[in-house]
């Protein structure tokens, strides 16, 4: 299937590893030109060898001045923007609400939702000039269900869906589509540390948490970063031209979180 993304100009936040890197690579495979940012400079530098076509900026999306520099660099390199993928997001603390350090609460919200606001706000004037403009925001299954011991993360990911649905209405007249993706548990280092942190907080082994988590999905399996990347690329393509304002689960049919 030709996704008609040849020469599309794409910005992916947190693109040095994980879902962001899988997404950047998926766009490159479709012929798009892709700029990535990440807070981890050494992971970005490694892309010069592994993924030389990706252009790169160091940026913490929670830092407005850094995001402004990112957009200067990305726009200079890409010459415009068709697609923003607001992927950056941190797990935040694993603890009961009353034990959470307010600084950890604030940092989780700053990265996971305010970072998306910063990037969307700076992208919109450029997206207005595109013939196939879209924003895809990474939410989570934690943006659809309660997630005990992860209140800052869940609050931030529910916020992403409210932001997405409101922004899609605001930008409809400009022909800019805005959607969210809600991944379930994605195989990789991050989910292993999520399981380990929850196991520690509950005094059980990580295998107990993993088994409980898998039991809550109909398909009973972890998903891959490529599953998320494929959904993002489709939504950004002209084939997704009439899909906006949605929060799409890609989660092996998850029914609840543990
Ligand atoms: P990850 O933890 O593997 O991190 C990916 C990259 O994000 C890293 O290179 C890291 O340096 C970068 N990053 C972290 N903070 C940043 C910041 N402030 N600014 C810029 N870059 C930053 O993440 P992932 O698993 O690839 O998740 C990507 C997105 O998907 C996140 O929004 C996450 O909440 C969401 N998500 C992930 C899962 C999962 O199981 N992995 C499930 C649901 C939702």
XYZ file of C-alpha atoms and ligand atoms in Angstrom:
302
model
C 0.000 0.000 0.000
C 1.393 3.406 -0.974
C 0.868 5.711 1.997
C 1.717 8.762 -0.141
C 4.158 10.158 2.401
C 7.054 10.703 0.010
C 8.867 13.918 1.049
C 6.445 14.543 3.943
C 8.108 16.724 6.582
C 7.880 15.058 9.984
C 8.933 15.992 13.514
C 9.012 13.210 16.143
C 9.727 14.108 19.770
C 11.726 11.668 21.905
C 12.860 9.951 18.734
C 16.212 8.582 19.892
C 14.809 5.278 21.158
C 11.675 3.243 21.828
C 8.402 4.090 20.116
C 9.757 7.410 18.838
C 12.660 5.798 16.980
C 10.410 3.052 15.562
C 8.061 5.806 14.354
C 10.857 7.883 12.817
C 12.127 4.797 10.970
C 8.625 3.924 9.746
C 8.240 7.422 8.244
C 11.682 7.157 6.617
C 10.648 3.831 5.036
C 7.712 5.701 3.453
C 10.065 8.289 1.942
C 9.409 11.051 4.495
C 12.030 13.491 5.767
C 12.236 13.188 9.534
C 13.664 15.373 12.293
C 13.828 13.932 15.812
C 14.527 15.458 19.184
C 15.467 13.831 22.447
C 16.676 14.875 25.886
C 19.378 12.165 25.747
C 22.282 13.604 23.722
C 24.336 10.402 23.576
C 21.353 8.387 22.268
C 20.820 11.081 19.624
C 24.511 11.044 18.671
C 24.338 7.278 18.153
C 21.723 7.859 15.431
C 24.432 9.471 13.282
C 25.700 5.931 12.698
C 22.528 3.831 12.876
C 20.034 6.230 11.226
C 22.015 8.826 9.330
C 19.017 10.209 7.427
C 17.385 11.439 10.644
C 18.251 15.031 11.532
C 18.458 15.693 15.240
C 18.116 18.251 18.040
C 18.715 17.931 21.756
C 15.537 19.090 23.486
C 13.629 18.565 26.713
C 10.020 19.101 25.615
C 9.122 20.496 29.039
C 11.531 23.407 28.480
C 9.781 26.063 26.391
C 13.021 27.776 25.315
C 14.477 24.441 24.217
C 11.305 23.668 22.249
C 11.584 27.066 20.515
C 15.172 26.190 19.497
C 13.990 22.747 18.330
C 11.426 24.319 16.012
C 13.990 26.742 14.569
C 16.325 23.826 13.807
C 13.610 21.468 12.536
C 12.039 24.081 10.260
C 15.402 25.174 8.904
C 16.178 21.532 8.086
C 12.768 20.427 6.818
C 11.653 23.690 5.209
C 8.121 23.359 6.656
C 6.058 20.844 8.586
C 3.321 18.356 7.699
C 3.376 16.011 10.691
C 4.019 16.454 14.405
C 4.282 13.334 16.547
C 4.119 14.334 20.212
C 5.716 11.169 21.536
C 7.818 12.277 24.530
C 6.477 10.967 27.813
C 7.934 9.715 31.086
C 6.602 7.033 33.413
C 6.697 9.201 36.525
C 6.729 7.815 40.069
C 5.167 4.532 41.227
C 3.687 5.140 44.671
C 0.464 5.786 46.516
C -0.821 9.314 45.999
C 0.016 10.462 49.516
C 3.652 9.361 49.079
C 4.334 11.158 45.796
C 6.872 13.988 45.852
C 5.121 17.072 44.412
C 8.205 17.688 42.258
C 7.748 14.256 40.627
C 4.061 15.012 40.060
C 4.948 18.334 38.402
C 7.712 16.857 36.225
C 5.394 14.108 34.924
C 2.721 16.631 33.939
C 5.330 19.048 32.521
C 6.778 16.455 30.145
C 3.672 14.432 29.299
C 1.090 17.149 28.678
C 2.695 20.603 28.813
C 5.423 19.364 26.458
C 2.728 18.388 23.944
C 1.158 21.846 24.302
C 4.514 23.584 23.661
C 5.172 21.551 20.522
C 1.617 21.809 19.169
C 1.501 25.557 19.725
C 4.716 26.132 17.779
C 3.737 23.638 15.059
C 0.250 24.972 14.256
C 1.232 28.029 12.135
C 3.435 25.792 9.961
C 0.893 22.961 9.754
C -1.679 25.471 8.443
C 0.455 25.793 5.299
C 0.552 22.022 4.687
C -1.830 20.133 2.367
C -1.773 17.048 4.622
C -1.299 18.267 8.186
C -1.668 16.213 11.333
C -0.676 15.963 14.959
C -0.536 12.619 16.751
C -0.254 12.707 20.530
C 0.904 9.697 22.541
C -1.534 8.887 25.309
C -1.728 5.402 26.845
C -4.083 2.705 28.068
C -3.523 4.737 31.254
C -5.492 7.510 29.491
C -8.558 5.216 29.350
C -8.463 3.303 32.631
C -7.590 3.938 36.257
C -3.976 3.016 37.026
C -3.318 2.498 40.739
C 0.072 3.688 42.070
C 0.567 5.756 38.888
C -1.717 8.766 39.478
C 0.542 11.412 37.837
C 1.030 9.289 34.727
C -2.673 8.447 34.429
C -3.697 12.082 35.004
C -1.267 13.235 32.316
C -2.437 10.627 29.790
C -6.147 11.387 30.367
C -5.160 15.044 29.841
C -3.613 14.139 26.484
C -6.994 12.852 25.296
C -8.820 16.011 26.409
C -6.151 18.110 24.699
C -6.398 16.022 21.515
C -10.180 16.089 21.212
C -10.373 19.833 21.927
C -7.533 20.715 19.550
C -9.035 18.629 16.734
C -12.191 20.765 16.901
C -10.194 24.023 16.983
C -8.107 23.011 13.973
C -10.798 21.378 11.860
C -11.372 24.500 9.764
C -7.651 24.542 8.959
C -7.790 20.940 7.751
C -5.354 19.859 10.472
C -6.156 16.446 11.951
C -5.382 15.678 15.591
C -5.491 12.178 17.059
C -4.132 10.316 20.052
C -2.736 6.803 20.236
C -3.249 4.772 23.403
C -0.604 2.040 23.535
C -0.948 -0.884 25.893
C 2.172 -2.481 27.364
C 4.928 -2.234 24.749
C 7.739 -4.817 24.841
C 11.038 -3.159 25.766
C 13.171 -1.793 28.588
C 10.575 0.702 29.751
C 7.812 -1.834 30.424
C 10.277 -4.084 32.283
C 11.067 -1.204 34.649
C 7.350 -0.370 34.953
C 6.651 -3.986 36.003
C 9.660 -3.966 38.378
C 8.621 -0.691 40.042
C 5.059 -1.853 40.542
C 6.275 -5.212 41.874
C 8.463 -3.398 44.411
C 5.597 -1.132 45.499
C 3.287 -4.146 45.967
C 5.874 -6.532 47.460
C 5.543 -9.180 44.714
C 7.791 -10.345 41.862
C 7.785 -8.636 38.439
C 6.442 -11.882 36.920
C 3.284 -11.545 39.041
C 2.699 -8.039 37.654
C 3.443 -9.161 34.088
C 1.018 -12.129 34.360
C -1.700 -9.919 35.847
C -1.189 -7.303 33.131
C -1.312 -9.834 30.283
C -4.421 -11.462 31.776
C -6.222 -8.114 31.348
C -5.844 -8.114 27.556
C -7.928 -10.342 25.273
C -4.926 -11.136 23.087
C -2.711 -11.750 26.144
C 0.480 -10.361 24.686
C 2.731 -7.341 24.746
C 2.690 -5.171 21.661
C 5.713 -3.926 19.720
C 6.964 -0.380 19.032
C 6.320 -1.103 15.333
C 2.609 -1.707 16.058
C 2.422 1.863 17.380
C 4.586 3.276 14.592
C 2.399 1.695 11.891
C -0.761 3.248 13.371
C 0.900 6.674 13.610
C 2.148 6.567 10.020
C -1.272 5.544 8.717
C -3.036 8.356 10.621
C -0.542 10.894 9.246
C -0.939 9.692 5.670
C -3.519 10.992 3.188
C -5.257 7.616 3.665
C -6.209 8.839 7.132
C -7.508 12.145 5.770
C -10.919 11.857 7.427
C -9.825 10.549 10.815
C -9.549 13.232 13.482
C -10.432 13.699 17.130
C -9.930 10.049 18.043
C -8.000 8.252 20.744
C -7.017 4.944 19.146
C -6.058 2.051 21.421
C -3.268 -0.184 20.097
C -3.169 -2.494 23.071
C -4.047 -6.144 22.313
C -7.572 -5.282 23.575
C -6.654 -4.230 27.094
C -9.667 -4.168 29.443
C -8.040 -2.745 32.589
C -4.663 -1.921 34.110
C -3.155 -3.500 37.207
P 10.959 5.484 26.593
O 10.862 5.538 28.074
O 11.535 4.267 25.957
O 11.730 6.815 26.131
C 11.899 7.109 24.779
C 12.742 8.356 24.664
O 12.153 9.480 25.334
C 14.147 8.229 25.289
O 15.119 8.325 24.254
C 14.220 9.406 26.261
O 15.511 9.989 26.332
C 13.200 10.370 25.673
N 12.723 11.405 26.592
C 12.397 11.239 27.897
N 12.024 12.423 28.426
C 12.110 13.351 27.439
C 11.882 14.747 27.385
N 11.489 15.430 28.468
N 12.067 15.400 26.208
C 12.501 14.732 25.106
N 12.744 13.396 25.114
C 12.561 12.714 26.265
O 9.475 5.744 26.019
P 8.569 4.829 25.070
O 8.250 3.559 25.768
O 9.155 4.783 23.705
O 7.211 5.701 25.083
C 6.949 6.714 24.142
C 5.577 7.293 24.447
O 4.593 6.234 24.471
C 5.474 7.979 25.806
O 4.633 9.114 25.707
C 4.837 6.920 26.683
O 4.169 7.469 27.804
C 3.900 6.260 25.702
N 3.532 4.890 26.102
C 4.495 3.918 26.245
C 4.102 2.644 26.645
C 5.100 1.532 26.830
O 4.705 0.427 27.279
N 6.388 1.711 26.487
C 2.753 2.362 26.900
C 1.823 3.391 26.748
C 2.225 4.641 26.347
